[in-house]
Structure formats: C-alpha cells, structure tokens
XYZ file of C-alpha atoms in Angstrom:
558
model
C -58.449 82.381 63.976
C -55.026 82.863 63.025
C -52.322 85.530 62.473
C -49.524 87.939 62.905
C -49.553 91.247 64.372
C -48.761 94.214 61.984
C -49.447 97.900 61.645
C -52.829 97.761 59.515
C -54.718 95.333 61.513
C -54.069 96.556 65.607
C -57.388 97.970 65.137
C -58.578 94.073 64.466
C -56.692 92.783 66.678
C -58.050 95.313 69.423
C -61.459 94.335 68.804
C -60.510 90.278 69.343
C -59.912 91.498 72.753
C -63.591 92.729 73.582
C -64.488 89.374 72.248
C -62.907 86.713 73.884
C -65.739 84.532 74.739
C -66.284 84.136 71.180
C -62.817 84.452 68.922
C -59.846 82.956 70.117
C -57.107 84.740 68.154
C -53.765 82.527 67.974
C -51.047 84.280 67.322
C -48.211 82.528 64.452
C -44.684 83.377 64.322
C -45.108 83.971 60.910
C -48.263 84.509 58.280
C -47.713 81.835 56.163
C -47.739 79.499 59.128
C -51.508 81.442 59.975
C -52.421 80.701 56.487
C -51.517 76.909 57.355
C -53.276 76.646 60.167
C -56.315 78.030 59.037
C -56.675 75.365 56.323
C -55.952 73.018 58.981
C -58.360 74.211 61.267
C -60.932 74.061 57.774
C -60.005 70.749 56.628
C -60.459 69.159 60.037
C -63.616 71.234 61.436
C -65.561 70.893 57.930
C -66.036 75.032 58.526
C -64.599 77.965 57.686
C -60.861 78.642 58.865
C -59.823 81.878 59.629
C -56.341 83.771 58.767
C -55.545 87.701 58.988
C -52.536 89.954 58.134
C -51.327 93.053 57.808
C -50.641 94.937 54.726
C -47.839 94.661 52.288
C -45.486 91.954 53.132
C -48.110 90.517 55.539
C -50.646 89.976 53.506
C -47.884 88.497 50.578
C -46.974 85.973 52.548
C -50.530 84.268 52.909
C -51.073 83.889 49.580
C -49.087 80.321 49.400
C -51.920 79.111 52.450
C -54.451 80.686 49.704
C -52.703 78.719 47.021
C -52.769 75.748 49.376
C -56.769 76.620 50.438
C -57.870 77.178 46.522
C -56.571 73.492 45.122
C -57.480 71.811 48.129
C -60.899 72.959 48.331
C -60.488 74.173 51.835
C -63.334 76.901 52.803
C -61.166 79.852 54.343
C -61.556 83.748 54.655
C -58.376 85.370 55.062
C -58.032 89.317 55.807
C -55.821 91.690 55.097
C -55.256 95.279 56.065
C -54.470 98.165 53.561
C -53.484 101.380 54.172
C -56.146 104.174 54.939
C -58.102 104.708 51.214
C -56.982 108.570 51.229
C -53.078 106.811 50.922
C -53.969 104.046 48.421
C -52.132 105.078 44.831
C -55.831 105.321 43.315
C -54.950 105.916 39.667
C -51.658 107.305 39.958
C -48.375 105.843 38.138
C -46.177 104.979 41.028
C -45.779 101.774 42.301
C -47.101 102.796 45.570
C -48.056 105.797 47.886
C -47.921 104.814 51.286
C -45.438 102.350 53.017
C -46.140 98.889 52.680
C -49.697 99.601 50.276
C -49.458 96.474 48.111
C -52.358 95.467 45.495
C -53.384 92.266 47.031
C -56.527 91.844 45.114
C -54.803 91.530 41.822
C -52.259 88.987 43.100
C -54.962 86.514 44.500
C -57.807 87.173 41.899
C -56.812 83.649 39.998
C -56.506 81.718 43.521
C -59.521 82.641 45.420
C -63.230 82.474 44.680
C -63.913 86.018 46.213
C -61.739 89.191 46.874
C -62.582 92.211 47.496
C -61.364 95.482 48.782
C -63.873 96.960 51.438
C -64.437 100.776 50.531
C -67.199 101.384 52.974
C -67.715 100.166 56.662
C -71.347 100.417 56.365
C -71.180 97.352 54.197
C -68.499 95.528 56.474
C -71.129 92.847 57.094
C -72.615 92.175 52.935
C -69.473 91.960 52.480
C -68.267 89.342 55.852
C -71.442 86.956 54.757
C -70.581 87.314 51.091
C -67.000 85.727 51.546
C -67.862 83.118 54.443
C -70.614 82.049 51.623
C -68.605 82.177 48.585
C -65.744 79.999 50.450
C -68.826 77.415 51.721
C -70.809 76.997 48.830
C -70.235 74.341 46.043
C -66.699 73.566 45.466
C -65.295 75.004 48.429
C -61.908 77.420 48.776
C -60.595 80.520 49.898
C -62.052 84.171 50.009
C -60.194 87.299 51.028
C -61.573 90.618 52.339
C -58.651 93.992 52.136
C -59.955 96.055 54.686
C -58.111 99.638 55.077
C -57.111 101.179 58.353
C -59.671 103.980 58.318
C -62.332 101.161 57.623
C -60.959 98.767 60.611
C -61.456 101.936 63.204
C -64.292 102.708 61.976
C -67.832 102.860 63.831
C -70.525 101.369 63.037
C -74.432 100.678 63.847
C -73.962 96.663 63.736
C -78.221 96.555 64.164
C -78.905 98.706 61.137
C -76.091 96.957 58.665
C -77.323 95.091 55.793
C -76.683 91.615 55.007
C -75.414 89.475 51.655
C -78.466 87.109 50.924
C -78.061 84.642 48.335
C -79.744 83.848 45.662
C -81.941 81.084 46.418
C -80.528 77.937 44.318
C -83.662 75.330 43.284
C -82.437 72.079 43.968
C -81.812 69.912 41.188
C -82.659 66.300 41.190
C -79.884 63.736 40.346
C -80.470 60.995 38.246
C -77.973 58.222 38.195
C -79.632 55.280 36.338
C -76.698 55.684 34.113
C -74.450 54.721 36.825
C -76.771 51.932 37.611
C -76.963 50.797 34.389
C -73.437 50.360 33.991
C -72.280 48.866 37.180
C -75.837 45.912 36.308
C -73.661 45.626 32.891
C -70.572 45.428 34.699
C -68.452 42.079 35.016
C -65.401 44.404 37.044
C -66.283 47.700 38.334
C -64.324 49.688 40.729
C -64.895 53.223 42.354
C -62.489 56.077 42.664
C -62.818 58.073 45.922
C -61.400 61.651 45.379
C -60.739 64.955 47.915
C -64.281 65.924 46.967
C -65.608 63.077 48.882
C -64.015 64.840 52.395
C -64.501 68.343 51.581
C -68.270 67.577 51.168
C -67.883 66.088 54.580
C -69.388 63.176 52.642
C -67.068 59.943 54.368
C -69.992 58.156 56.715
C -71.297 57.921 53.419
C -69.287 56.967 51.251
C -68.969 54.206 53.679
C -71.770 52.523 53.184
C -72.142 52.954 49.691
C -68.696 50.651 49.357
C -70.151 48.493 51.331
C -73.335 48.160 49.255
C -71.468 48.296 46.183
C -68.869 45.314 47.518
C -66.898 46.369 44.531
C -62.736 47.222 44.756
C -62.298 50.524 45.940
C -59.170 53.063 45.497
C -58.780 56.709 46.440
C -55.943 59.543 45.492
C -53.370 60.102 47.866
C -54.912 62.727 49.782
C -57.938 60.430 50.090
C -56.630 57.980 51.585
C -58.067 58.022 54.715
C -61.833 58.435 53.604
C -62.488 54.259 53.683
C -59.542 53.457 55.543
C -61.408 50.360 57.594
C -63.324 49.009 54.928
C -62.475 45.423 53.430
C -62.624 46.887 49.960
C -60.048 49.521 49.569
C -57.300 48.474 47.697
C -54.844 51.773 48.771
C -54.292 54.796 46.278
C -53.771 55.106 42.450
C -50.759 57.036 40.900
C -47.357 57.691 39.884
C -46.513 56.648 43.647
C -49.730 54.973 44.560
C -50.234 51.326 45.504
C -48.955 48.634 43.043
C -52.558 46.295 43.587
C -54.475 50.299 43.351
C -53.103 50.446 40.033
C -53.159 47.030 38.839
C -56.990 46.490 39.890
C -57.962 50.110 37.911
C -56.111 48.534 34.648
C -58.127 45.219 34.869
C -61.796 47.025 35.653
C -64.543 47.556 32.691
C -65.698 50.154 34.499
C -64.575 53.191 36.825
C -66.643 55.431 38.490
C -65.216 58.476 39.954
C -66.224 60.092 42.829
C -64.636 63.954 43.127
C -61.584 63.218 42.120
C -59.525 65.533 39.436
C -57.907 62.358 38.037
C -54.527 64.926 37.327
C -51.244 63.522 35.616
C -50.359 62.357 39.014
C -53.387 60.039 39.321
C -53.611 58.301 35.616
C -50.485 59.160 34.357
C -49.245 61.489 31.486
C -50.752 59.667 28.952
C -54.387 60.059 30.055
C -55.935 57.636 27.364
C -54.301 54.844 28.909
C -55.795 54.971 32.295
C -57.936 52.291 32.679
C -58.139 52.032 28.689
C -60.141 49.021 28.408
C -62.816 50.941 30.782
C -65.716 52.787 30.681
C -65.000 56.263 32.688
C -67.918 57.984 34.752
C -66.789 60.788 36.568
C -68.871 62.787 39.140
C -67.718 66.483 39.963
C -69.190 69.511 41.235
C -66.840 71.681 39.394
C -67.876 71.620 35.557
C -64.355 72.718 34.924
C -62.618 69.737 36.001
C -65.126 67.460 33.300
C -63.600 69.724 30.813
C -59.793 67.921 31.323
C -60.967 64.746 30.115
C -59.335 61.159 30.864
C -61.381 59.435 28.357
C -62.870 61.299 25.168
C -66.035 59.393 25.493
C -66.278 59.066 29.599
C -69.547 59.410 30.837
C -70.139 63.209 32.966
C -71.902 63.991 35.892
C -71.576 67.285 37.547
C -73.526 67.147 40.895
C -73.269 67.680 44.550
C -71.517 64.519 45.581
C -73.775 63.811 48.683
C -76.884 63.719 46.228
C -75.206 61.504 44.173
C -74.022 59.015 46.802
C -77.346 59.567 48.286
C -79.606 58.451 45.151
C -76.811 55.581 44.787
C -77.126 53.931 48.361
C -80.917 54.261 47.537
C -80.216 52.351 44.410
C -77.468 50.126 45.296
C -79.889 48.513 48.713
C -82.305 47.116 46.623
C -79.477 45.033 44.312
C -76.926 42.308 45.422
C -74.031 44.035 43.917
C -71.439 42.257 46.323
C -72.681 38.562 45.355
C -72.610 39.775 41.499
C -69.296 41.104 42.302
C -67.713 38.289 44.306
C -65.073 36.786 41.250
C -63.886 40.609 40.930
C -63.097 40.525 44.778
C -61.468 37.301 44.388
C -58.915 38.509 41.481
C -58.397 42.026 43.421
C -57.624 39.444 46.638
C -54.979 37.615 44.595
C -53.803 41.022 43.640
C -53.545 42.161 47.059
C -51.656 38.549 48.189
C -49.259 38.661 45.135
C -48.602 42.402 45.540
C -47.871 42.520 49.532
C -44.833 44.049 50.505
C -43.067 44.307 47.464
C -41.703 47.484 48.110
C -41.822 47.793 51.390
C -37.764 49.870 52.586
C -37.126 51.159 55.344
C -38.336 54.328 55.620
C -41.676 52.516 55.035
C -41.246 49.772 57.673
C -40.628 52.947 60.681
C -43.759 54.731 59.283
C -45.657 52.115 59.611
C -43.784 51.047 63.090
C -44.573 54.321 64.425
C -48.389 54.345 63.439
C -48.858 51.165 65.825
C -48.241 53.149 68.188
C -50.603 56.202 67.620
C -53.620 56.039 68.974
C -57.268 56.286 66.823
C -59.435 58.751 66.926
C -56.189 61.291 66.159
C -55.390 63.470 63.187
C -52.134 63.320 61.524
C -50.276 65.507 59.351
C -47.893 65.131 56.500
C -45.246 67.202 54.892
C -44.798 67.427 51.240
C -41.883 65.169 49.853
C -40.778 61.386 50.758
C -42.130 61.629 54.123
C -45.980 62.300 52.450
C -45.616 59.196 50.580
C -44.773 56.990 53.051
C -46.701 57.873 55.088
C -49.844 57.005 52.527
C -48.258 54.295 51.235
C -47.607 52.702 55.292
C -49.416 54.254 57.789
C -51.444 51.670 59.205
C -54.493 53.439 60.480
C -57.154 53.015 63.220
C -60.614 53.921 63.868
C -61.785 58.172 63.618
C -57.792 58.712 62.265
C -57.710 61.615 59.654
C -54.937 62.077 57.835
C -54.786 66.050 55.862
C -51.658 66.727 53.349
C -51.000 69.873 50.789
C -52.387 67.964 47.673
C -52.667 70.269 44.757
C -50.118 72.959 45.743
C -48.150 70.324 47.366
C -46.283 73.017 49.590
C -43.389 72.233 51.788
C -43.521 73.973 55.028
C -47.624 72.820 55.501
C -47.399 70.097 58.026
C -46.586 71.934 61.089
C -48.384 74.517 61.093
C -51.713 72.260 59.707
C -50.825 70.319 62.500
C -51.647 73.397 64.978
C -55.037 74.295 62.992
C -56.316 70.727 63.255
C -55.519 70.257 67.054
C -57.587 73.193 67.784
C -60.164 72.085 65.261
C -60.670 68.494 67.004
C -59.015 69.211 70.668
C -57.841 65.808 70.045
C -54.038 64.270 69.296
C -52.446 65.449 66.507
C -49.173 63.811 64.775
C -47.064 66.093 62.214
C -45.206 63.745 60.276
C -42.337 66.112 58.245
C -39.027 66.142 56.766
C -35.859 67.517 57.837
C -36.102 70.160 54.661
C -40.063 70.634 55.076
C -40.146 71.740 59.075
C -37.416 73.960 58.609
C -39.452 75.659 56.310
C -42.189 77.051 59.276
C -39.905 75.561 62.024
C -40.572 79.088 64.056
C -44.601 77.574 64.546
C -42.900 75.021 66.920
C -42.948 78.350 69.323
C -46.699 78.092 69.153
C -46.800 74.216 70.062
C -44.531 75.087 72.332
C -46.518 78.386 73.509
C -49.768 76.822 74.367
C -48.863 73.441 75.007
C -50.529 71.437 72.501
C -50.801 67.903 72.280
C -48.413 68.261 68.781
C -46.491 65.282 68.456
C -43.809 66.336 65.683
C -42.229 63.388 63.822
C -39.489 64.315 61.978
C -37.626 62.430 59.023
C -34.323 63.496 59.127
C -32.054 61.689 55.433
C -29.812 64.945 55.828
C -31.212 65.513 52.278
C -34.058 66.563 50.440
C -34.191 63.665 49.670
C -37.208 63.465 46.013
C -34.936 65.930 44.633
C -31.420 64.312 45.537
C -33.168 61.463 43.742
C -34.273 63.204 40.677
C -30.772 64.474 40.531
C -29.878 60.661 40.823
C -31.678 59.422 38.097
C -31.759 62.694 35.514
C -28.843 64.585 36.059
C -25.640 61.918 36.523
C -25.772 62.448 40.670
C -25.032 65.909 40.927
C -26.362 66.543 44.031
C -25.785 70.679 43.845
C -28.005 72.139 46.919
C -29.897 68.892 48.242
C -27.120 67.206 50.350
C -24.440 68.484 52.737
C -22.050 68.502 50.316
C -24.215 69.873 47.950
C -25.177 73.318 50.119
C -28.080 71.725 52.207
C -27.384 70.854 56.004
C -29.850 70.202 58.558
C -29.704 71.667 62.339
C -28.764 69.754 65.656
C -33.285 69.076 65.810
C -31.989 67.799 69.610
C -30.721 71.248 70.644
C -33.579 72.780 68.259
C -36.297 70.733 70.865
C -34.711 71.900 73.552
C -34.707 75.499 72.770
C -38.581 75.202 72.499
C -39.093 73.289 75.925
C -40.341 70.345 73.736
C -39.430 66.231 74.827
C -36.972 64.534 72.402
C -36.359 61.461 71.125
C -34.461 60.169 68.644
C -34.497 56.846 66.392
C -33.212 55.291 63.623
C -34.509 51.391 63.680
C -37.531 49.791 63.792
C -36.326 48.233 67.003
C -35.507 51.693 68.670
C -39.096 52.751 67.520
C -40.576 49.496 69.416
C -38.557 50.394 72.534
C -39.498 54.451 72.522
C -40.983 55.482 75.848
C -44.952 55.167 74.446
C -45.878 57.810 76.828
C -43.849 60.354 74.582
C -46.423 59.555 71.681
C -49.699 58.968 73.523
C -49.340 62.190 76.827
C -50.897 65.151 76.333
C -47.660 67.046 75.631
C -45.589 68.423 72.997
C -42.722 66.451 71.453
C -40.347 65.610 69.381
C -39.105 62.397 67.318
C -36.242 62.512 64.987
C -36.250 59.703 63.214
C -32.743 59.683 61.691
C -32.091 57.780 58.216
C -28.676 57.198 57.289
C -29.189 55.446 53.951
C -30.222 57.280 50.354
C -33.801 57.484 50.385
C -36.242 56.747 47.536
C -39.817 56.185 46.976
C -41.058 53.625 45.478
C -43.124 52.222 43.590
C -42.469 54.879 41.470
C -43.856 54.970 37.664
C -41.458 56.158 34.760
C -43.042 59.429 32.799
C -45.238 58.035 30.055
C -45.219 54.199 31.135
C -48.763 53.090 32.167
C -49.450 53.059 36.158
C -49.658 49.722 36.426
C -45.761 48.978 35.181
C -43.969 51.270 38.231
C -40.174 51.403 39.078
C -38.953 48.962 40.316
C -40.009 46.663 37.748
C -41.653 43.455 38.960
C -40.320 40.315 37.477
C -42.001 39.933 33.996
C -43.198 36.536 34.489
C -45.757 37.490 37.799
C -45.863 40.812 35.562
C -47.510 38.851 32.895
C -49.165 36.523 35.205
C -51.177 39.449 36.921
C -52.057 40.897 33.489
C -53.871 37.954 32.485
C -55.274 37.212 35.432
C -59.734 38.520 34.880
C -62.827 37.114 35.935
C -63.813 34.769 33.098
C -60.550 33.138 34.249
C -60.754 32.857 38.273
C-alpha cells in the first residue's frame, strides 16, 4: 500500500510495522501521488490497490486518485483518518471542531461506490470486507473507509469480529443469439473493445474471440493495448484515434461493443452519426452507461463481459466467420495501405523510435496531454506490454506515480512516458524511484509548452499563448540538474537519430533513469477531428479525391 504520514493515521502506520511479512507500506512524497500509485498497482495486479491518509488536507488530496479510480474502473480502498469521534462537529454549526476534521464522506459520496465513516472498532472488519467487496464486484472502482483516531488505537478481539457476507447473487445466463444473429446477417461487422474488457481481466479472451470472429477490430484509447498482436486491430476510434479506426467503423453494418462508454471522445459530438449506417449492440455491465445512447434503436446487453465473450467463443467455433468475412478484411487492408503514415510528425516518429527499444513483457505509462496520444497513436508494442493511462478523469500528474504502483504490481520494467507540464505536477514521486531503486524508466517530453492547450489557444483564441509558453508564464526546469538531484541517469535527445544512438543499457538495466526528449518545434496532434464533423473527416483534411475514393470503397465493390 501507499501513503503519507500524518497525525491521524501513526496509529496505522504503527501497526504496518508488526506486519511486515505481509504489508509493505511505501511511503509517497505526497498523497495524491499514493492515490496514483494505488490505481497503478490495481490496474496492473487486477486486485485491489491500496492508498491511506491522514485527516483534513490529507485525505483532500486523494480524492483526484479517487476521481481517477471511479471513471477508470480501478478496484481501490483508500483510508483516511478523522479526528477522535468525541472532537468531530456532530451537529453543531461551525465549520469544524478540531484541527484539520474535514467531512470527507460528503466530498467523495458521488466518486466512490462505498464510504463510510467507522463509528465502532468492533465492526472494523464488516466494514474492511464490505469496501474490498464493493470496489471488486461488478463494475469495479474505489471505496473509502474514515477511520477516527480513537478507533485506529483501539483494541480489539480480531477472533470474535464479525464479517460483511454478501448476498449471494444467482447467476444469470447470457443469451447472445442476438449477437449471432446479426454478425450471420452481417456483410461488414466490426467489434469495439472498451476499458471494460481489461478491468474484467478479460484480454486472453478477447483474444481469441477476434480471432474466431476474423472481423476488423478497434478499441478506445485506453484500450489499446488489449489486442495489440492480433492481425485484426485496426488502432483506436476518436476525436484523435486512428484515421483507418475511424474510417473502417463508418463503412461497417454492424458494431458490436464490448465495455466501452462510447463518450463524445469516442463517436463524436454528434452521437447519431457514429457509424450511422450501422446497427449498434453494446454490451455493459453498468446499466447506466446503456442509458447514454449512441443509437436510439441500438441493440442492449448488460452482462458480465467474460460471460458474454464466453457464450460468443462458444458460438463463434462452430461458424467460419473469418472466410464469410474475408472481402471486409480486404477493404479494411486497403484502408490500412492507403491510410499508413499520413500523419505521422515528429513527435510520433521518436515515440515510436523509442518503443523499439523497450523491451516486451514491460508496462508503460502515459501522462495526460500530447505525450498520451502519441504514444497510442505510435508506440509500437511487443509481446505481455501493458500500456495504463488516466482515461476518464484524464488527470495530469498520473503517469509517474502509476508508473511506481505498476512496477511493484508486476516487479517487471516499467516506462513513464510524460510531459514536461504533466511530471512537474507529482515530480516529488521521482524521490521514491529514486528511494527504492526501481526499475522506472522516466521518458520525458519536454516542447517547453503545454503544448494541447498552446494549441487550442492557436486555433480558438488568435495565438495568445497567456500561461502555456515561456513567454506566456509557463517555464520548465533544467530536468538535467532535476535527475541529478535524485541520483537518477540522464539522457537527453531530440532526433530520431540521437534516440538510435542512446546507450540501450539506459532503457533496458535494472535502474532508474531519465530521458528528456527535447522538442524544439510547435507541437500538435493529429489526426485531430473538428467539433461536430464526423470521425472519419479529421484535421488535417485528406485530399478529397482519396477522401471520396475511401468512402466508396464497400464489399459489393472489392
């Protein structure tokens, strides 16, 4: 687990100590970097990640990590510590009674699944298995416990405590001869993978039912390592997703989605014309995601996505989906061929320089802002690589941190990919890397800029860069003398051809280190689609004519 020392929880953080062979208690430099990790550790383990904090300001400045854990679907308990109950303001009128007593219940009530203020420490363990089940159980997220002082020092007869016990849940069957139905009258189907497809811990899976399928596959953008390998993904859908991605959803007659939210980012502010020519089936665990339709007449499943991709495998073995489906591959091929490297810039050609030289079986982790898309647009990844980023939230600051949870998750490599605004944002959790010598390889994007809002500012507000450039307000450190303060290795690059001549052992040793990777020019990202334009039609615009070529192209005219 993760945290920060404070006033309300030495009693906690007392009792790690009597249990080292079974916690191992990291110490952050600051509790939203705790809150980080945790999901880290959560989103890489498949478990429960673990974050504590003291009250008042302590416990505040978790609740963006709970923000992050609660969109994401990442199962995590955080705790807090309150002041003793005799101190807590009860129904009195003042703002507070005791120093640093804050009402952290009420602030993460909308953003967790479970919280709860433990008034007796006879019930310290209903109330542990309670949260660790709430955050586990269907769609996952976060749970917080608010434990006061006099509860934490409390003792307790651990043999003769009672126990949570769910409700036992009779298992539904799922029944998708709809979804069979439609992909048997299907001339151009193509499957959506979504986050729900990793949270379930549901990629070996999913795996094989693309491959059964042999239909064009896409994911989001924080999907986009759940098929990675497989000869049918065609990259990720969206505002910033992959031209062919979007081009092959427009041209299907039928997309079936596979725990994915399908949000504005995804199909696009005008959700009617997302695949508009398409029948929609959607697949969700959360019935109140179905309620945001895409199409008014899509076809609903809510269901446990394993079941579902367990009854379809079953299904799809005993078809020949991938001969049926051959002329779709062959247009989604041409696609793919027409489509390659059109927007491939420089940022994008030392992302995906870099990633030769990462090894597989490695997680990497992404900041939020230019650097997150390209590294999904570029990243050219190997066998076992898992890739985590702050999708819903889309919090600057998660990367490093994340980066920390995951390596102690896995025990194996992990590479934070950031920008130069993002790290400084939990740049103290390099003291941690630093601390216990993790293999943390820390690849930093350095535009002197932050650089999706500089180019907002470009195209919306007549290049008035206030606050996102040097001359603007916003500067960036020496990240050199930065390394060096924190013991770390340090390189620095700005070409692909200083990238192919970096000393490899900095990126593959068991070490810490550092890689600026300094970019002089104005940075965009691209492809990038206009508000209200459909997703196929992104920024730049293609020439018209292979525009209008691509739009025709369809399997009755291969």
């Amino acid at each position: 687990m993760f945290g920060y020392p404070g006033g309300m929880v030495t009693h906690l953080m007392d009792s790690f100590s009597k249990y080292e062979d079974k916690i191992t208690a990291h110490v952050t430099y600051h509790e939203q970097g705790a809150a980080f990790a945790a999901c880290g550790y959560a989103q890489e383990s498949g478990s429960i990640g673990v974050a504590y904090a003291t009250s008042g300001p302590g416990a505040t400045n978790l609740i963006t990590g709970i923000c992050d854990a609660f969109f994401d679907s990442i199962p995590t308990l955080f705790i807090t510590g309150q002041v003793n109950t005799n101190e807590l303001k009860g129904e009195y009128g003042v703002r507070q009674r005791r120093f640093q007593e804050t009402d952290i219940i009420s602030m993460v009530d909308s953003v967790t699944k479970y919280a709860v203020q433990v008034e007796d420490a006879a019930k310290i363990k209903y109330y542990l298995d309670k949260a660790i089940h709430e955050a586990m159980d269907g769609r996952r997220g976060p749970a917080l416990l608010d434990i006061p002082m006099n509860i934490f020092r409390a003792d307790v007869d651990v043999d003769s405590l009672e126990g949570y016990v769910s409700s036992a849940k009779s298992k539904e069957s799922v029944d998708v001869s709809e979804i069979i139905n439609a992909l048997d009258s299907a001339k151009a189907p193509t499957l959506v993978i979504g986050n729900g497809v990793k949270t379930a811990n549901a990629k070996e899976e999913i795996k094989r039912l693309v491959e059964l399928l042999g239909i064009p596959t896409v994911t989001s953008m924080i999907s986009v390592d759940a098929i990675s390998d497989s000869k049918y993904n065609y990259g990720f859908i969206g505002a910033y997703g992959d031209r062919k991605a979007n081009f092959v959803v427009t041209k299907s007659d039928l997309v079936i989605s596979i725990g994915s939210r399908l949000d504005i980012r995804q199909v696009g502010a005008k959700r009617e014309n997302f695949a508009k020519d398409a029948t929609i089936i959607r697949i969700d665990i959360d019935s109140g995601e179905l309620e945001y339709k895409v199409h008014e007449d899509e076809i609903q499943l809510k269901a446990d996505l394993k079941d579902v991709i367990s009854e379809l495998t079953k299904a799809a073995e005993d078809k020949d989906y991938p001969s049926k489906f051959s002329n779709w591959i062959k247009v989604a091929e041409i696609l793919r061929k027409k489509l390659s490297g059109m927007d491939d810039r420089l940022p994008n050609k030392l992302v995906s320089a870099i990633s030769e030289y990462i090894p597989a079986n490695c997680v990497i982790t992404t900041d939020v802002g230019q650097n997150q898309v390209w590294v999904a647009q570029s990243f050219r990844q190997k066998h076992n690589q898992r890739i985590y980023f702050s999708g819903g939230h889309g919090a600057m600051g998660y990367s490093l941190p994340a980066a920390i949870g995951c390596q102690l998750a896995s025990g194996d490599k992990t590479y934070c990919f950031t920008g130069d605004g993002g790290l400084q944002m939990n740049i103290q959790e390099l003291m941690t890397i630093a601390r216990e010598q993790l293999p943390v390889k820390v690849i930093t994007f350095n535009n002197n800029a932050l650089g999706m809002i500089r180019h907002f500012q470009e195209m919306y507000f007549d290049s008035n860069f206030y606050q996102t450039v040097p001359a603007g307000g916003f500067v960036s450190p020496d990240f050199e003398n930065i390394a060096k303060a924190y013991g770390m290795a340090y390189a620095k690059v700005s070409s692909v051809e200083e990238i192919k001549a970096l000393d490899k052992e900095l990126l593959t040793n068991d070490k810490p280190a550092f890689i600026e990777v300094v970019i002089k020019e104005n940075t965009y990202i691209f492809p990038k689609l206009e508000f209200g334009k459909p997703n196929q039609d992104q920024e730049p615009l293609m020439d018209r004519e292979l525009f209008n070529e691509l739009m025709e192209l369809s399997v009755d005219n291969i």
